[in-house]
Amino acid sequence: MGSIEVPKPDYDVLVIGAGLSGCYACYRMRQLGVKVKVLETGSSVGGTWYWNRYPGARFDCESYSYGYFFSQEILDEWKWSEHFAPQEETERYIRFVCDKYNLWEDMQFHTRVQKAHWMSAARCWKLTDKDGREYTSRFLITGVGLLSDPTLPNVAGVHDFKGQAFHTSRWPKDVIAFEGKNVGIIGVGATAIQIIPEVAKTAKGLTVFQRTPNWAIPLHNSKIGEEEMETIRKGYPELIKRIDNTRLSFMHEGINDSIWDATPEQREAFWEYMYAQPGFGFWVSNYKETLVDKKANALVSEFVAKKIKQRVKDPWTADKLIPKTYGFGLRRVPMETSYYEAYNRPNVRLVDLLETPIERIEENGVKTSKEDFKLDIIIYATGFSAITGAFDAIDFRGVDDLPLRDLWQDGPKTYLGITAQHFPNMFMSIGPHQAYGNIPRSIEYAVGWISECIEYLESKEITFIEAKEKGVQEWTDHVHELGEGLLSNEVDSWLTGVNKNVAGKQKRIIARYSGAASDFRKQCDAVASSHYATFTLA
């Protein structure tokens, strides 16, 4: 009896998502000479910077520390116009990279992947999109992002509203006119903090429905002229070296100074200085106890709370805008210039949903337990099913048809944050248990590691790689141990995988590798140097 011929896969590598990670994965796969295809839901590249085009959207870390470092040509040719670039400029930057390396021909847009199933007999992945089209490949790289699965509030009538309504990450490409309109914003996460000052300028009335306040400090953004940009270009080698040696891969260094060695006057002077600096310095370069000691964090929080009270004229509103739980920096700090000042405008009102919760969304507005609000536009700034949500949105199935969402139902389990047991030949270019901090730095390293791994497998004619149970358990335990003692893991936020609008997202998880990025890279490099001996290879 003759053997059954197994069809050859369509591609060597399929990549899900055309954000920063998907674009770079495409570039690296083409360098390897393998057949690659990037599948993207949207109409173009950009990922986060394609979907999040709301007013005020911009970097929260310095532009020149955020982009790609793999190409000297890109560093030499691209000019940033601001220290913290706006969304439209970042989107142009990613398109510029795709133009430069002609990545477009290996990308397919308007393609939402719904299923990704491992086919054991053929040793390949089969992907199915929403239109029923199928794609097969020997290797799969996911670039689905940490914040790419938006959620709406879990309230009645959310689809009944007859006016304009949209989530911040699905902002219409057309210009939205707020003049003469009554606008409601539900939620005050990082996106709302950036949107509110912009909407407040022109809206007839703006009502902000807040459940949990967030911390924010000034960004201190400024333009970059030609001369300054040339100085930045000349300084890239030193900048890259510095970023590679900081704990979170930002420009800003951590410090070893103890808060308890400083007098109250010295602390105040230090915080005043840091508060006046641009970027993440106030968070990253604060006293070493800030993120692990509740008493220390309370002192920093008190300083920022005082700043909020100085900036917001109405005492009741100022009090409501100050988080009541410790503390500053435990959620990734959104930064802005005029968020708090927006509440001083006569057309802006804050509603505390802890006191008067939303009962339902109605055809013409929002009904709380106390009042009806007639609105023309509703903006949902209600966040994402973070970290694992983008993986949950696709039906990933591994060996023996095991669903990834079942494997991760009690929290993610990974090896190196790049692979998962029972999911052979699948790599995560951005996902849980990878280095926390500057996301493009994590992406560029992870994609590079994946590329070198595939290159090794190809050279040895190895067609199967899978994480072992021992490696997954040890790595997951290691990530959890690193998270012990961090105050950030004691609050509900997207970084701990919590979203009260999503069923099953009420329990905190340890989602990111919270050790130094350099230590993360060393451990991954050691695995590569062992020729991937900690994996099952066949």
Coordinates of C-alpha atoms in Angstrom, one line a residue:
M1 CA 0.0 0.0 0.0
G2 CA 1.4 3.4 -1.0
S3 CA 2.2 6.1 1.5
I4 CA 0.0 9.2 1.9
E5 CA 1.6 12.2 0.4
V6 CA 1.5 15.2 2.7
P7 CA 1.0 18.5 0.9
K8 CA 3.8 21.0 1.1
P9 CA 2.9 24.1 3.2
D10 CA 2.2 27.4 1.3
Y11 CA 4.9 29.3 3.2
D12 CA 7.9 28.7 5.3
V13 CA 6.8 31.3 7.8
L14 CA 3.5 33.0 8.5
V15 CA 3.5 36.2 10.6
I16 CA 0.3 37.4 12.3
G17 CA 0.2 41.2 12.6
A18 CA 2.0 44.0 10.8
G19 CA 3.0 46.2 13.7
L20 CA 6.6 46.9 14.6
S21 CA 7.2 43.2 15.3
G22 CA 5.5 41.9 12.2
C23 CA 7.4 44.3 9.9
Y24 CA 10.7 43.4 11.4
A25 CA 9.9 39.7 11.3
C26 CA 9.1 40.1 7.6
Y27 CA 12.5 41.8 7.1
R28 CA 14.5 39.1 8.9
M29 CA 12.7 36.3 7.2
R30 CA 13.4 37.7 3.8
Q31 CA 17.1 38.0 4.8
L32 CA 17.0 34.3 5.6
G33 CA 15.6 33.6 2.1
V34 CA 12.5 31.8 3.3
K35 CA 9.0 32.3 1.9
V36 CA 7.1 34.5 4.3
K37 CA 3.7 36.1 4.4
V38 CA 2.4 38.7 7.0
L39 CA -1.3 38.6 7.6
E40 CA -2.8 41.9 9.0
T41 CA -6.4 42.7 10.0
G42 CA -6.0 46.4 9.1
S43 CA -5.5 48.1 5.8
S44 CA -1.9 49.0 6.4
V45 CA 1.1 48.5 8.7
G46 CA 1.6 50.1 12.1
G47 CA -0.1 47.9 14.7
T48 CA -0.7 50.1 17.7
W49 CA 0.2 53.2 15.6
Y50 CA -2.3 52.2 12.9
W51 CA -5.3 51.5 15.2
N52 CA -4.8 54.2 17.9
R53 CA -5.2 57.5 15.9
Y54 CA -7.2 59.4 18.5
P55 CA -6.4 63.1 19.1
G56 CA -3.3 63.5 21.2
A57 CA -1.9 60.0 20.7
R58 CA 1.9 60.1 20.9
F59 CA 4.9 58.4 22.3
D60 CA 5.5 58.4 26.0
C61 CA 9.2 57.7 25.7
E62 CA 11.6 59.6 23.5
S63 CA 11.1 59.1 19.8
Y64 CA 14.7 58.3 19.0
S65 CA 14.8 55.6 21.8
Y66 CA 11.6 53.9 20.5
G67 CA 12.3 53.0 16.9
Y68 CA 14.3 50.4 15.1
F69 CA 18.1 50.2 15.7
F70 CA 18.9 47.3 13.3
S71 CA 19.6 49.6 10.3
Q72 CA 22.2 52.3 10.3
E73 CA 20.5 53.6 7.1
I74 CA 17.3 54.2 9.0
L75 CA 19.1 55.9 11.8
D76 CA 20.9 58.2 9.3
E77 CA 17.9 59.0 7.1
W78 CA 14.9 59.4 9.4
K79 CA 14.2 62.7 11.1
W80 CA 12.0 62.9 14.1
S81 CA 10.2 66.2 14.4
E82 CA 9.4 66.0 18.1
H83 CA 10.9 64.5 21.2
F84 CA 7.7 62.5 21.7
A85 CA 6.3 61.9 18.3
P86 CA 2.6 62.0 17.5
Q87 CA 0.7 59.0 16.1
E88 CA 0.7 60.2 12.5
E89 CA 4.5 60.6 12.4
T90 CA 5.1 57.2 13.9
E91 CA 2.8 55.6 11.4
R92 CA 4.8 57.4 8.6
Y93 CA 8.0 56.1 10.1
I94 CA 6.8 52.4 10.0
R95 CA 5.6 52.9 6.4
F96 CA 9.0 54.5 5.6
V97 CA 10.8 51.3 6.8
C98 CA 8.4 49.1 4.7
D99 CA 9.1 51.3 1.7
K100 CA 12.8 51.2 2.1
Y101 CA 13.0 47.4 2.3
N102 CA 10.0 46.8 0.0
L103 CA 8.2 44.7 2.6
W104 CA 4.8 45.3 1.1
E105 CA 4.9 42.5 -1.4
D106 CA 5.0 39.9 1.4
M107 CA 2.1 41.4 3.3
Q108 CA -1.6 40.8 3.0
F109 CA -4.1 43.3 4.6
H110 CA -7.8 43.1 5.5
T111 CA -7.1 39.6 6.8
R112 CA -8.3 38.8 10.3
V113 CA -6.9 35.4 11.4
Q114 CA -9.6 33.5 13.4
K115 CA -7.9 30.1 13.8
A116 CA -4.3 28.8 14.0
H117 CA -4.1 25.1 14.3
W118 CA -1.1 22.8 14.5
M119 CA -1.2 19.9 12.0
S120 CA 0.9 17.2 13.6
A121 CA 1.0 14.8 10.6
A122 CA 2.2 17.5 8.2
R123 CA 4.3 19.3 10.9
C124 CA 2.9 22.7 9.9
W125 CA 0.5 25.4 11.0
K126 CA -2.9 26.0 9.3
L127 CA -4.4 29.4 9.7
T128 CA -8.0 30.3 8.7
D129 CA -9.2 33.9 8.3
K130 CA -12.7 35.3 8.8
D131 CA -13.5 34.7 5.2
G132 CA -12.6 31.0 5.4
R133 CA -9.4 31.3 3.5
E134 CA -6.6 28.9 4.6
Y135 CA -2.9 29.4 4.8
T136 CA -0.2 26.8 5.9
S137 CA 3.4 27.3 7.0
R138 CA 6.1 25.4 8.7
F139 CA 6.7 28.1 11.3
L140 CA 4.4 30.7 12.9
I141 CA 5.4 34.0 14.4
T142 CA 2.8 36.0 16.4
G143 CA 3.0 39.7 16.5
V144 CA -0.4 40.4 17.9
G145 CA 0.6 42.9 20.5
L146 CA -0.1 43.4 24.2
L147 CA -2.9 45.9 23.8
S148 CA -4.7 45.0 20.6
D149 CA -8.0 43.5 21.7
P150 CA -10.3 46.4 22.7
T151 CA -13.1 46.0 25.2
L152 CA -16.4 47.9 25.7
P153 CA -17.9 48.6 29.1
N154 CA -19.9 45.8 30.6
V155 CA -23.1 47.8 30.9
A156 CA -26.6 47.3 29.5
G157 CA -27.5 49.0 26.2
V158 CA -23.9 49.5 24.9
H159 CA -25.1 49.0 21.3
D160 CA -28.3 51.0 21.7
F161 CA -26.8 54.5 21.4
K162 CA -27.9 56.2 18.1
G163 CA -25.2 58.9 18.0
Q164 CA -21.5 58.4 17.1
A165 CA -19.7 55.9 19.3
F166 CA -16.3 54.3 19.1
H167 CA -13.5 52.8 21.1
T168 CA -10.3 54.9 21.3
S169 CA -8.4 52.2 19.4
R170 CA -10.9 52.1 16.6
W171 CA -11.0 55.9 16.1
P172 CA -12.5 56.8 12.7
K173 CA -10.0 57.9 10.0
D174 CA -12.2 60.8 9.1
V175 CA -11.8 64.0 11.2
I176 CA -14.4 64.0 14.0
A177 CA -16.0 67.4 14.6
F178 CA -16.7 68.1 18.3
E179 CA -17.9 71.7 17.8
G180 CA -21.4 72.2 19.2
K181 CA -21.5 68.6 20.4
N182 CA -22.1 67.1 23.8
V183 CA -19.4 64.4 24.2
G184 CA -19.1 61.6 26.8
I185 CA -15.8 59.8 27.5
I186 CA -16.1 56.6 29.5
G187 CA -12.9 55.6 31.2
V188 CA -9.7 57.6 32.1
G189 CA -6.9 55.3 31.1
A190 CA -3.8 56.5 29.2
T191 CA -5.8 57.1 26.0
A192 CA -8.4 59.3 27.7
I193 CA -5.8 61.3 29.4
Q194 CA -4.4 62.2 26.0
I195 CA -7.9 62.7 24.3
I196 CA -9.6 64.8 27.0
P197 CA -7.6 68.1 26.6
E198 CA -8.1 67.9 22.8
V199 CA -11.9 67.3 22.9
A200 CA -12.3 69.9 25.7
K201 CA -11.0 72.7 23.4
T202 CA -14.0 72.6 21.0
A203 CA -16.8 70.5 22.4
K204 CA -20.0 72.2 23.6
G205 CA -19.9 69.9 26.7
L206 CA -17.6 67.1 27.8
T207 CA -18.6 64.7 30.5
V208 CA -15.9 62.3 31.7
F209 CA -17.2 59.2 33.4
Q210 CA -14.4 57.9 35.7
R211 CA -14.3 54.7 37.6
T212 CA -10.7 54.6 38.6
P213 CA -8.4 57.6 38.4
N214 CA -4.9 57.4 37.0
W215 CA -1.7 59.2 37.7
A216 CA -0.3 61.6 35.2
I217 CA 2.6 64.0 35.1
P218 CA 3.7 66.5 32.4
L219 CA 5.4 65.2 29.3
H220 CA 7.4 68.3 28.5
N221 CA 7.4 67.7 24.8
S222 CA 9.2 69.9 22.3
K223 CA 10.2 70.2 18.7
I224 CA 13.4 68.8 17.2
G225 CA 15.2 71.1 14.8
E226 CA 17.7 70.0 12.1
E227 CA 20.7 70.8 14.2
E228 CA 19.4 68.9 17.2
M229 CA 18.5 65.9 15.1
E230 CA 22.0 65.8 13.7
T231 CA 23.3 65.8 17.2
I232 CA 21.0 62.9 18.0
R233 CA 22.2 61.0 15.0
K234 CA 25.8 61.4 16.0
G235 CA 24.9 60.2 19.5
Y236 CA 23.1 57.0 18.5
P237 CA 26.0 54.7 19.3
E238 CA 26.2 56.0 22.8
L239 CA 22.4 56.1 23.2
I240 CA 22.0 52.5 22.0
K241 CA 24.7 51.4 24.5
R242 CA 23.0 53.2 27.3
I243 CA 19.6 51.8 26.4
D244 CA 21.0 48.3 26.3
N245 CA 22.3 48.6 29.8
T246 CA 19.3 50.2 31.5
R247 CA 16.9 48.0 33.4
L248 CA 13.8 48.8 31.3
S249 CA 15.6 49.7 28.0
F250 CA 14.7 53.4 28.3
M251 CA 17.1 56.3 28.1
H252 CA 16.6 57.0 31.8
E253 CA 18.9 55.3 34.3
G254 CA 17.8 53.8 37.6
I255 CA 19.4 55.2 40.7
N256 CA 20.6 53.5 43.9
D257 CA 19.8 56.4 46.2
S258 CA 17.6 55.6 49.1
I259 CA 14.6 57.7 50.0
W260 CA 15.4 57.2 53.7
D261 CA 18.9 58.8 53.3
A262 CA 17.4 62.0 52.1
T263 CA 15.8 64.7 54.3
P264 CA 12.2 65.8 53.5
E265 CA 13.6 69.0 51.9
Q266 CA 16.1 67.0 49.8
R267 CA 13.3 64.7 48.6
E268 CA 11.1 67.7 47.7
A269 CA 13.9 69.4 45.7
F270 CA 14.7 66.1 43.9
W271 CA 11.1 65.5 43.0
E272 CA 10.6 69.1 41.8
Y273 CA 13.6 68.7 39.6
M274 CA 12.5 65.3 38.2
Y275 CA 8.9 66.6 37.7
A276 CA 10.3 69.3 35.4
Q277 CA 12.2 66.9 33.2
P278 CA 10.8 65.3 30.0
G279 CA 9.8 61.7 29.7
F280 CA 9.8 58.8 32.1
G281 CA 12.6 60.0 34.4
F282 CA 10.3 60.7 37.4
W283 CA 9.1 57.1 37.2
V284 CA 12.3 55.2 36.2
S285 CA 14.9 57.3 37.9
N286 CA 13.2 57.8 41.3
Y287 CA 14.4 56.5 44.7
K288 CA 15.1 52.8 44.6
E289 CA 12.4 52.0 47.1
T290 CA 9.6 53.7 45.2
L291 CA 8.2 50.5 43.5
V292 CA 8.7 48.1 46.4
D293 CA 8.1 49.9 49.6
K294 CA 4.5 51.1 50.4
K295 CA 5.7 53.9 52.7
A296 CA 8.2 55.2 50.1
N297 CA 5.6 55.0 47.4
A298 CA 3.1 56.9 49.5
L299 CA 5.5 59.8 49.9
V300 CA 6.0 60.0 46.1
S301 CA 2.3 59.7 45.6
E302 CA 1.7 62.5 48.1
F303 CA 4.0 64.8 46.0
V304 CA 2.1 64.1 42.8
A305 CA -1.2 64.4 44.5
K306 CA -0.2 67.9 45.7
K307 CA 0.6 68.8 42.1
I308 CA -2.8 67.7 41.0
K309 CA -4.5 69.8 43.6
Q310 CA -2.4 72.8 42.5
R311 CA -3.5 72.3 38.9
V312 CA -7.2 71.6 39.3
K313 CA -9.2 74.5 40.7
D314 CA -12.3 72.7 42.0
P315 CA -11.4 70.8 45.3
W316 CA -14.0 68.1 44.7
T317 CA -12.8 67.4 41.2
A318 CA -9.1 67.4 42.2
D319 CA -9.9 64.9 45.0
K320 CA -11.7 62.6 42.6
L321 CA -8.7 62.7 40.2
I322 CA -6.3 61.4 42.8
P323 CA -6.0 57.6 43.0
K324 CA -6.9 56.4 46.5
T325 CA -4.7 53.3 46.5
Y326 CA -0.9 53.4 46.4
G327 CA 0.6 54.5 44.3
F328 CA 2.4 56.5 41.7
G329 CA 4.2 54.5 39.0
L330 CA 2.5 51.2 39.7
R331 CA 0.5 51.5 36.6
R332 CA 2.6 52.5 33.7
V333 CA 2.6 56.2 34.0
P334 CA 0.7 58.1 31.2
M335 CA 2.1 61.5 30.6
E336 CA 0.5 64.7 29.3
T337 CA 0.7 68.4 29.4
S338 CA -2.8 69.8 30.0
Y339 CA -5.0 66.9 31.2
Y340 CA -5.7 68.3 34.6
E341 CA -6.1 71.8 33.4
A342 CA -8.9 70.6 31.1
Y343 CA -11.1 70.2 34.2
N344 CA -10.8 73.9 34.8
R345 CA -12.8 74.6 31.7
P346 CA -16.5 75.4 32.2
N347 CA -17.6 72.9 29.5
V348 CA -15.9 69.9 31.3
R349 CA -17.5 67.8 34.0
L350 CA -16.2 64.8 35.9
V351 CA -18.7 62.0 37.0
D352 CA -17.5 59.6 39.7
L353 CA -18.9 56.1 38.7
L354 CA -18.0 54.7 42.1
E355 CA -20.6 57.0 43.6
T356 CA -23.1 57.1 40.7
P357 CA -22.5 54.0 38.4
I358 CA -23.7 53.8 34.9
E359 CA -27.0 51.9 34.8
R360 CA -27.3 51.7 31.0
I361 CA -26.4 53.3 27.7
E362 CA -29.6 54.7 26.1
E363 CA -30.4 55.8 22.6
N364 CA -29.5 59.4 23.3
G365 CA -26.9 59.2 26.1
V366 CA -25.9 57.7 29.4
K367 CA -28.1 57.0 32.4
T368 CA -26.3 56.8 35.8
S369 CA -27.9 56.0 39.1
K370 CA -28.5 59.7 39.7
E371 CA -28.8 61.5 36.3
D372 CA -29.4 61.2 32.6
F373 CA -26.8 62.7 30.3
K374 CA -27.8 63.6 26.7
L375 CA -24.9 63.0 24.4
D376 CA -24.1 63.3 20.7
I377 CA -20.9 61.3 20.8
I378 CA -19.6 58.6 23.2
I379 CA -15.9 57.7 23.3
Y380 CA -15.1 54.4 25.0
A381 CA -11.7 54.6 26.7
T382 CA -12.3 51.3 28.4
G383 CA -9.0 49.6 27.6
F384 CA -8.1 46.2 26.3
S385 CA -8.2 42.5 27.2
A386 CA -4.5 43.0 27.8
I387 CA -1.4 40.7 27.5
T388 CA -3.3 37.5 26.6
G389 CA -6.4 39.0 25.1
A390 CA -5.0 39.1 21.6
F391 CA -4.1 35.4 21.9
D392 CA -7.6 34.6 23.2
A393 CA -9.2 36.4 20.2
I394 CA -7.6 33.7 17.9
D395 CA -8.4 30.0 18.2
F396 CA -4.9 28.8 18.8
R397 CA -4.7 25.0 19.0
G398 CA -1.5 23.0 19.5
V399 CA -0.7 19.3 19.8
D400 CA -3.8 17.1 20.2
D401 CA -6.0 20.1 19.5
L402 CA -5.2 21.7 22.8
P403 CA -6.5 25.3 23.0
L404 CA -4.0 27.9 24.1
R405 CA -6.7 29.7 26.1
D406 CA -7.1 26.5 28.2
L407 CA -3.4 26.1 28.7
W408 CA -3.2 29.7 29.9
Q409 CA -6.5 29.9 31.8
D410 CA -4.7 30.4 35.2
G411 CA -2.1 32.7 33.6
P412 CA 0.4 32.4 30.8
K413 CA 3.0 29.6 30.9
T414 CA 5.9 30.2 28.5
Y415 CA 9.5 29.3 27.9
L416 CA 11.6 32.5 27.6
G417 CA 8.4 34.4 26.8
I418 CA 8.9 33.3 23.2
T419 CA 7.6 29.7 23.1
A420 CA 4.9 27.6 24.8
Q421 CA 4.8 23.8 25.4
H422 CA 2.4 21.9 23.1
F423 CA 2.7 24.6 20.5
P424 CA 5.6 23.5 18.3
N425 CA 7.2 25.8 15.6
M426 CA 5.3 28.8 17.1
F427 CA 7.2 31.8 18.3
M428 CA 5.8 34.9 20.1
S429 CA 7.7 38.1 19.0
I430 CA 5.8 40.1 21.7
G431 CA 3.8 38.5 24.4
P432 CA 3.7 37.5 28.1
H433 CA 6.9 36.9 30.1
Q434 CA 9.2 39.0 27.9
A435 CA 11.2 41.9 29.2
Y436 CA 9.1 44.8 30.5
G437 CA 9.8 48.4 29.5
N438 CA 10.6 49.8 26.1
I439 CA 8.5 47.6 23.8
P440 CA 10.4 48.1 20.5
R441 CA 13.6 47.0 22.3
S442 CA 11.9 43.8 23.4
I443 CA 10.5 43.3 19.9
E444 CA 13.8 43.8 18.1
Y445 CA 15.6 41.4 20.4
A446 CA 12.9 38.7 20.3
V447 CA 12.5 38.8 16.5
G448 CA 16.3 38.6 16.2
W449 CA 16.4 35.6 18.5
I450 CA 13.6 33.9 16.6
S451 CA 15.2 34.6 13.3
E452 CA 18.5 33.0 14.4
C453 CA 16.7 30.0 15.8
I454 CA 14.9 29.4 12.5
E455 CA 18.2 29.9 10.6
Y456 CA 19.8 27.2 12.9
L457 CA 16.9 24.8 12.4
E458 CA 17.0 25.3 8.6
S459 CA 20.8 24.7 8.5
K460 CA 20.4 21.4 10.4
E461 CA 17.2 20.4 8.5
I462 CA 15.3 20.3 11.8
T463 CA 11.6 20.6 11.2
F464 CA 10.2 20.5 14.7
I465 CA 11.0 22.6 17.8
E466 CA 8.9 22.6 21.0
A467 CA 9.4 23.9 24.5
K468 CA 9.8 21.2 27.2
E469 CA 7.6 21.0 30.3
K470 CA 10.7 21.5 32.6
G471 CA 11.8 24.6 30.8
V472 CA 8.3 26.1 30.8
Q473 CA 7.9 25.4 34.5
E474 CA 11.3 26.8 35.5
W475 CA 10.9 30.0 33.3
T476 CA 7.4 30.6 34.6
D477 CA 8.5 30.1 38.2
H478 CA 11.4 32.5 37.5
V479 CA 9.1 35.2 36.1
H480 CA 6.8 34.8 39.1
E481 CA 9.8 35.0 41.6
L482 CA 11.0 38.3 39.9
G483 CA 7.5 39.7 40.5
E484 CA 7.5 39.1 44.2
G485 CA 7.7 42.2 46.3
L486 CA 6.7 44.5 43.4
L487 CA 3.9 46.8 44.4
S488 CA 2.8 46.9 40.7
N489 CA 1.6 43.3 41.1
E490 CA -0.7 44.3 44.0
V491 CA -2.9 46.6 41.9
D492 CA -5.5 45.9 39.2
S493 CA -4.2 47.1 35.8
W494 CA -3.6 46.0 32.3
L495 CA -0.1 45.0 33.4
T496 CA -1.5 42.4 35.7
G497 CA -4.0 41.3 33.1
V498 CA -7.1 42.7 34.9
N499 CA -10.1 44.2 33.0
K500 CA -13.3 44.4 34.9
N501 CA -15.3 44.5 31.6
V502 CA -14.1 41.1 30.5
A503 CA -15.2 37.8 31.9
G504 CA -12.3 35.8 33.3
K505 CA -10.1 38.9 33.6
Q506 CA -10.7 39.6 37.2
K507 CA -7.7 37.7 38.6
R508 CA -4.3 39.2 38.6
I509 CA -1.5 37.4 36.7
I510 CA 2.2 37.9 36.5
A511 CA 2.4 39.0 32.9
R512 CA 5.8 40.4 32.2
Y513 CA 9.4 39.6 33.0
S514 CA 10.3 42.3 35.6
G515 CA 14.0 41.7 35.9
A516 CA 16.6 43.7 34.0
A517 CA 16.3 43.5 30.2
S518 CA 20.0 42.7 30.0
D519 CA 19.4 39.7 32.2
F520 CA 16.5 38.5 30.0
R521 CA 18.7 38.7 27.0
K522 CA 21.6 36.8 28.6
Q523 CA 19.3 33.9 29.5
C524 CA 17.9 33.7 26.0
D525 CA 21.4 34.0 24.5
A526 CA 22.5 31.1 26.6
V527 CA 19.8 28.9 25.2
A528 CA 20.8 29.8 21.7
S529 CA 24.4 29.2 22.4
S530 CA 23.5 25.6 23.6
H531 CA 22.0 25.0 20.1
Y532 CA 18.6 25.0 21.7
A533 CA 19.3 21.9 23.7
T534 CA 16.6 22.8 26.2
F535 CA 14.0 22.3 23.5
T536 CA 12.7 19.1 21.9
L537 CA 14.1 19.1 18.4
A538 CA 13.3 16.6 15.6

